[in-house]
């Protein structure tokens, strides 16, 4: 299964990708996580990406296309994968097509901007392993500590309200047109966000006929 997760920032793509990854035994690939690691390690890509990310802007397509090509060449991608947060522009989608990548499904999680803005406030991530939590909807067992690796939980710099507003604008302008792009290819599966992770997961599995 080759799957793309579409949806606004904070729609729950990462959470649903992790659930599907476990169920299907294929990796979930988040360009956001790859970039955050690169920023932390201070690699050339990280140094370049940081200013875009902090401002809630998209990192240039060439950088993303390179990262994805390298990641998809890894042996664990042979049986399939879930892309979370990529493609994010028509240019990225076209580049994947040109590289011969064919997707089975493009899942689009539909959620209002108002709900996103409320939700981002409580979002936390583990700075060590990238696992995600929410202070109300998906809390860790010990506040501030990752259940998986014991790392410290933090709020992403780009989850601050002003940046979230800008990221939503970027989503509507640059990423939302991908829905039409994949609808034309007959593989768009829209699902409505539900009040809980479990309920959303249920509609996701139904949409994918799993
Ligand atoms: P995410 O974790 O997916 O919300 O990504 C966090 C940030 O990383 C975004 O706001 C962008 O600055 C950058 N980023 C992640 N994926 C992409 C992508 N496919 N194209 C451009 N920028 C990206």
mmCIF file of C-alpha atoms and ligand atoms in Angstrom:
data_model
loop_
_atom_site.group_PDB
_atom_site.id
_atom_site.type_symbol
_atom_site.label_atom_id
_atom_site.label_comp_id
_atom_site.label_asym_id
_atom_site.label_seq_id
_atom_site.Cartn_x
_atom_site.Cartn_y
_atom_site.Cartn_z
ATOM 1 C CA UNK A 1 0.000 0.000 0.000
ATOM 2 C CA UNK A 2 1.307 3.411 -0.979
ATOM 3 C CA UNK A 3 -0.651 6.070 0.795
ATOM 4 C CA UNK A 4 -0.593 9.854 1.133
ATOM 5 C CA UNK A 5 -2.050 11.624 4.164
ATOM 6 C CA UNK A 6 -3.468 15.034 3.252
ATOM 7 C CA UNK A 7 -4.998 17.566 5.609
ATOM 8 C CA UNK A 8 -4.351 20.867 7.327
ATOM 9 C CA UNK A 9 -1.502 21.148 9.832
ATOM 10 C CA UNK A 10 -2.803 19.625 13.066
ATOM 11 C CA UNK A 11 -5.554 17.626 11.343
ATOM 12 C CA UNK A 12 -4.176 14.413 12.862
ATOM 13 C CA UNK A 13 -2.245 13.067 9.868
ATOM 14 C CA UNK A 14 0.725 11.977 11.991
ATOM 15 C CA UNK A 15 -1.480 10.258 14.559
ATOM 16 C CA UNK A 16 -3.472 8.349 11.952
ATOM 17 C CA UNK A 17 -0.293 7.569 9.973
ATOM 18 C CA UNK A 18 1.244 5.978 13.087
ATOM 19 C CA UNK A 19 -1.861 3.812 13.634
ATOM 20 C CA UNK A 20 -1.908 2.709 9.985
ATOM 21 C CA UNK A 21 1.840 2.104 9.981
ATOM 22 C CA UNK A 22 1.513 -0.349 12.856
ATOM 23 C CA UNK A 23 -1.512 -2.065 11.351
ATOM 24 C CA UNK A 24 -0.076 -2.409 7.844
ATOM 25 C CA UNK A 25 3.569 -2.997 8.815
ATOM 26 C CA UNK A 26 4.849 -0.243 6.531
ATOM 27 C CA UNK A 27 6.772 2.915 7.517
ATOM 28 C CA UNK A 28 5.146 6.308 8.031
ATOM 29 C CA UNK A 29 7.373 8.983 6.560
ATOM 30 C CA UNK A 30 7.000 12.516 7.865
ATOM 31 C CA UNK A 31 9.043 15.190 6.102
ATOM 32 C CA UNK A 32 8.304 17.453 9.086
ATOM 33 C CA UNK A 33 9.990 14.934 11.446
ATOM 34 C CA UNK A 34 12.927 14.463 9.073
ATOM 35 C CA UNK A 35 13.383 18.248 8.868
ATOM 36 C CA UNK A 36 13.071 18.724 12.648
ATOM 37 C CA UNK A 37 15.829 16.099 13.167
ATOM 38 C CA UNK A 38 17.993 17.873 10.582
ATOM 39 C CA UNK A 39 17.464 21.197 12.387
ATOM 40 C CA UNK A 40 18.382 19.606 15.729
ATOM 41 C CA UNK A 41 21.519 18.030 14.289
ATOM 42 C CA UNK A 42 22.488 21.273 12.553
ATOM 43 C CA UNK A 43 23.002 19.620 9.138
ATOM 44 C CA UNK A 44 23.147 21.876 6.023
ATOM 45 C CA UNK A 45 19.526 20.929 5.193
ATOM 46 C CA UNK A 46 18.522 21.715 8.778
ATOM 47 C CA UNK A 47 20.214 25.113 8.699
ATOM 48 C CA UNK A 48 18.433 25.968 5.460
ATOM 49 C CA UNK A 49 15.034 24.639 6.576
ATOM 50 C CA UNK A 50 14.917 26.267 10.004
ATOM 51 C CA UNK A 51 14.002 29.803 8.947
ATOM 52 C CA UNK A 52 11.181 28.575 6.702
ATOM 53 C CA UNK A 53 9.808 26.285 9.393
ATOM 54 C CA UNK A 54 9.939 28.891 12.151
ATOM 55 C CA UNK A 55 8.010 31.295 9.921
ATOM 56 C CA UNK A 56 5.388 28.654 9.053
ATOM 57 C CA UNK A 57 6.480 28.728 5.393
ATOM 58 C CA UNK A 58 7.094 25.752 3.127
ATOM 59 C CA UNK A 59 10.672 24.562 2.676
ATOM 60 C CA UNK A 60 11.661 24.808 -1.045
ATOM 61 C CA UNK A 61 10.430 21.929 -3.208
ATOM 62 C CA UNK A 62 13.951 20.861 -4.349
ATOM 63 C CA UNK A 63 15.009 20.232 -0.744
ATOM 64 C CA UNK A 64 11.888 18.175 -0.025
ATOM 65 C CA UNK A 65 12.101 16.189 -3.265
ATOM 66 C CA UNK A 66 15.696 15.190 -2.405
ATOM 67 C CA UNK A 67 14.774 14.138 1.132
ATOM 68 C CA UNK A 68 11.849 12.030 -0.074
ATOM 69 C CA UNK A 69 13.844 10.362 -2.872
ATOM 70 C CA UNK A 70 16.530 9.316 -0.374
ATOM 71 C CA UNK A 71 14.006 8.047 2.148
ATOM 72 C CA UNK A 72 11.944 6.044 -0.365
ATOM 73 C CA UNK A 73 15.123 4.290 -1.545
ATOM 74 C CA UNK A 74 15.561 2.684 1.900
ATOM 75 C CA UNK A 75 14.822 -1.067 2.050
ATOM 76 C CA UNK A 76 11.962 -0.698 4.561
ATOM 77 C CA UNK A 77 9.933 1.113 1.870
ATOM 78 C CA UNK A 78 9.910 -1.879 -0.485
ATOM 79 C CA UNK A 79 6.450 -3.115 0.605
ATOM 80 C CA UNK A 80 4.845 0.310 0.724
ATOM 81 C CA UNK A 81 4.738 3.445 2.856
ATOM 82 C CA UNK A 82 2.604 6.229 4.207
ATOM 83 C CA UNK A 83 3.593 9.782 3.359
ATOM 84 C CA UNK A 84 2.666 12.262 6.075
ATOM 85 C CA UNK A 85 3.043 15.931 5.165
ATOM 86 C CA UNK A 86 4.303 15.343 1.643
ATOM 87 C CA UNK A 87 3.530 16.127 -1.144
ATOM 88 C CA UNK A 88 2.495 19.587 -0.056
ATOM 89 C CA UNK A 89 2.562 21.380 -3.402
ATOM 90 C CA UNK A 90 1.549 20.458 -6.950
ATOM 91 C CA UNK A 91 5.254 20.589 -7.908
ATOM 92 C CA UNK A 92 6.088 17.943 -5.266
ATOM 93 C CA UNK A 93 3.210 15.732 -6.453
ATOM 94 C CA UNK A 94 4.315 16.054 -10.065
ATOM 95 C CA UNK A 95 7.871 15.207 -9.128
ATOM 96 C CA UNK A 96 6.713 11.994 -7.408
ATOM 97 C CA UNK A 97 4.719 11.109 -10.516
ATOM 98 C CA UNK A 98 7.725 11.783 -12.737
ATOM 99 C CA UNK A 99 9.797 9.473 -10.535
ATOM 100 C CA UNK A 100 7.224 6.750 -11.329
ATOM 101 C CA UNK A 101 5.689 6.550 -7.854
ATOM 102 C CA UNK A 102 2.046 5.427 -8.017
ATOM 103 C CA UNK A 103 -0.217 5.807 -5.017
ATOM 104 C CA UNK A 104 -3.168 3.576 -4.118
ATOM 105 C CA UNK A 105 -4.973 6.042 -1.883
ATOM 106 C CA UNK A 106 -4.815 9.684 -0.857
ATOM 107 C CA UNK A 107 -6.568 10.153 2.438
ATOM 108 C CA UNK A 108 -7.732 13.694 3.135
ATOM 109 C CA UNK A 109 -8.705 14.489 6.735
ATOM 110 C CA UNK A 110 -11.286 17.294 6.633
ATOM 111 C CA UNK A 111 -11.386 19.675 9.608
ATOM 112 C CA UNK A 112 -12.291 23.355 10.077
ATOM 113 C CA UNK A 113 -9.666 26.062 10.653
ATOM 114 C CA UNK A 114 -11.346 26.988 13.963
ATOM 115 C CA UNK A 115 -10.941 23.466 15.280
ATOM 116 C CA UNK A 116 -7.289 23.392 14.177
ATOM 117 C CA UNK A 117 -6.502 26.640 15.976
ATOM 118 C CA UNK A 118 -8.029 25.309 19.221
ATOM 119 C CA UNK A 119 -6.286 21.981 18.905
ATOM 120 C CA UNK A 120 -2.729 23.194 18.177
ATOM 121 C CA UNK A 121 -2.556 24.888 21.557
ATOM 122 C CA UNK A 122 -2.425 21.503 23.350
ATOM 123 C CA UNK A 123 -0.194 19.639 20.926
ATOM 124 C CA UNK A 124 3.141 18.274 22.227
ATOM 125 C CA UNK A 125 5.943 16.253 20.648
ATOM 126 C CA UNK A 126 8.886 14.269 21.967
ATOM 127 C CA UNK A 127 12.096 16.066 21.061
ATOM 128 C CA UNK A 128 13.952 12.731 21.139
ATOM 129 C CA UNK A 129 11.805 10.272 19.100
ATOM 130 C CA UNK A 130 9.179 12.541 17.486
ATOM 131 C CA UNK A 131 6.149 10.799 19.054
ATOM 132 C CA UNK A 132 3.141 13.125 19.311
ATOM 133 C CA UNK A 133 0.715 13.775 22.153
ATOM 134 C CA UNK A 134 -2.078 16.157 23.080
ATOM 135 C CA UNK A 135 -2.536 17.433 26.620
ATOM 136 C CA UNK A 136 -6.288 16.661 26.518
ATOM 137 C CA UNK A 137 -6.972 14.258 23.645
ATOM 138 C CA UNK A 138 -3.910 12.008 23.837
ATOM 139 C CA UNK A 139 -1.909 12.731 26.998
ATOM 140 C CA UNK A 140 1.275 10.894 27.971
ATOM 141 C CA UNK A 141 1.112 8.829 31.168
ATOM 142 C CA UNK A 142 3.459 11.220 32.977
ATOM 143 C CA UNK A 143 2.955 14.883 32.054
ATOM 144 C CA UNK A 144 5.816 16.160 29.900
ATOM 145 C CA UNK A 145 7.489 12.743 29.480
ATOM 146 C CA UNK A 146 7.327 10.531 26.374
ATOM 147 C CA UNK A 147 5.715 7.102 26.982
ATOM 148 C CA UNK A 148 7.840 5.521 24.259
ATOM 149 C CA UNK A 149 11.370 6.717 25.066
ATOM 150 C CA UNK A 150 11.230 8.845 28.231
ATOM 151 C CA UNK A 151 12.211 11.968 26.250
ATOM 152 C CA UNK A 152 10.982 15.417 27.168
ATOM 153 C CA UNK A 153 7.746 16.641 25.577
ATOM 154 C CA UNK A 154 7.715 20.114 24.052
ATOM 155 C CA UNK A 155 5.447 22.433 22.106
ATOM 156 C CA UNK A 156 6.620 22.974 18.536
ATOM 157 C CA UNK A 157 7.742 26.551 17.851
ATOM 158 C CA UNK A 158 5.500 26.571 14.805
ATOM 159 C CA UNK A 159 2.420 25.607 16.868
ATOM 160 C CA UNK A 160 2.227 29.151 18.285
ATOM 161 C CA UNK A 161 -1.067 30.890 17.341
ATOM 162 C CA UNK A 162 0.360 33.464 14.848
ATOM 163 C CA UNK A 163 2.356 30.818 13.039
ATOM 164 C CA UNK A 164 -0.601 28.423 12.984
ATOM 165 C CA UNK A 165 -2.723 31.077 11.233
ATOM 166 C CA UNK A 166 -0.049 31.482 8.576
ATOM 167 C CA UNK A 167 0.398 27.724 8.161
ATOM 168 C CA UNK A 168 -3.343 27.406 7.546
ATOM 169 C CA UNK A 169 -3.163 30.099 4.841
ATOM 170 C CA UNK A 170 -0.268 28.241 3.228
ATOM 171 C CA UNK A 171 -2.241 24.985 3.446
ATOM 172 C CA UNK A 172 -5.269 26.470 1.654
ATOM 173 C CA UNK A 173 -3.165 28.153 -1.033
ATOM 174 C CA UNK A 174 -0.493 25.516 -1.739
ATOM 175 C CA UNK A 175 -1.627 22.116 -0.468
ATOM 176 C CA UNK A 176 -5.410 22.045 -0.799
ATOM 177 C CA UNK A 177 -5.222 22.059 -4.647
ATOM 178 C CA UNK A 178 -3.730 18.558 -4.309
ATOM 179 C CA UNK A 179 -7.206 17.280 -3.474
ATOM 180 C CA UNK A 180 -8.377 18.126 -6.999
ATOM 181 C CA UNK A 181 -5.092 16.760 -8.447
ATOM 182 C CA UNK A 182 -5.672 13.335 -6.841
ATOM 183 C CA UNK A 183 -9.478 13.401 -7.293
ATOM 184 C CA UNK A 184 -8.790 13.573 -11.033
ATOM 185 C CA UNK A 185 -6.705 10.417 -10.665
ATOM 186 C CA UNK A 186 -9.578 8.676 -8.849
ATOM 187 C CA UNK A 187 -7.666 8.002 -5.612
ATOM 188 C CA UNK A 188 -8.857 10.770 -3.262
ATOM 189 C CA UNK A 189 -10.584 9.433 -0.108
ATOM 190 C CA UNK A 190 -11.949 12.291 1.993
ATOM 191 C CA UNK A 191 -12.814 11.564 5.640
ATOM 192 C CA UNK A 192 -14.374 13.887 8.184
ATOM 193 C CA UNK A 193 -12.398 14.459 11.381
ATOM 194 C CA UNK A 194 -14.180 12.878 14.389
ATOM 195 C CA UNK A 195 -14.281 13.899 18.066
ATOM 196 C CA UNK A 196 -11.727 11.231 19.116
ATOM 197 C CA UNK A 197 -8.616 9.608 17.637
ATOM 198 C CA UNK A 198 -10.329 6.187 17.753
ATOM 199 C CA UNK A 199 -13.437 7.442 15.934
ATOM 200 C CA UNK A 200 -11.307 9.114 13.244
ATOM 201 C CA UNK A 201 -9.273 5.942 12.907
ATOM 202 C CA UNK A 202 -12.490 3.992 12.320
ATOM 203 C CA UNK A 203 -13.590 6.217 9.409
ATOM 204 C CA UNK A 204 -10.038 6.140 8.029
ATOM 205 C CA UNK A 205 -10.025 2.325 7.975
ATOM 206 C CA UNK A 206 -13.461 2.302 6.339
ATOM 207 C CA UNK A 207 -12.329 4.768 3.651
ATOM 208 C CA UNK A 208 -9.331 2.528 2.901
ATOM 209 C CA UNK A 209 -11.512 -0.613 2.976
ATOM 210 C CA UNK A 210 -9.311 -2.141 5.705
HETATM 211 P P1 LIG B 1 4.758 19.236 9.580
HETATM 212 O O1 LIG B 1 5.389 18.532 10.716
HETATM 213 O O2 LIG B 1 4.362 18.293 8.473
HETATM 214 O O3 LIG B 1 3.631 20.148 9.984
HETATM 215 O O4 LIG B 1 5.888 20.186 8.935
HETATM 216 C C1 LIG B 1 6.482 21.238 9.686
HETATM 217 C C2 LIG B 1 7.131 22.233 8.745
HETATM 218 O O5 LIG B 1 8.146 21.584 7.975
HETATM 219 C C3 LIG B 1 6.213 22.872 7.718
HETATM 220 O O6 LIG B 1 5.516 23.995 8.226
HETATM 221 C C4 LIG B 1 7.195 23.248 6.624
HETATM 222 O O7 LIG B 1 7.940 24.400 6.980
HETATM 223 C C5 LIG B 1 8.153 22.064 6.643
HETATM 224 N N1 LIG B 1 7.713 20.968 5.747
HETATM 225 C C6 LIG B 1 7.369 19.695 6.094
HETATM 226 N N2 LIG B 1 7.017 18.965 5.016
HETATM 227 C C7 LIG B 1 7.118 19.797 3.954
HETATM 228 C C8 LIG B 1 6.878 19.660 2.558
HETATM 229 N N3 LIG B 1 6.446 18.512 2.042
HETATM 230 N N4 LIG B 1 7.088 20.740 1.769
HETATM 231 C C9 LIG B 1 7.535 21.907 2.263
HETATM 232 N N5 LIG B 1 7.779 22.119 3.560
HETATM 233 C C10 LIG B 1 7.575 21.077 4.414
#
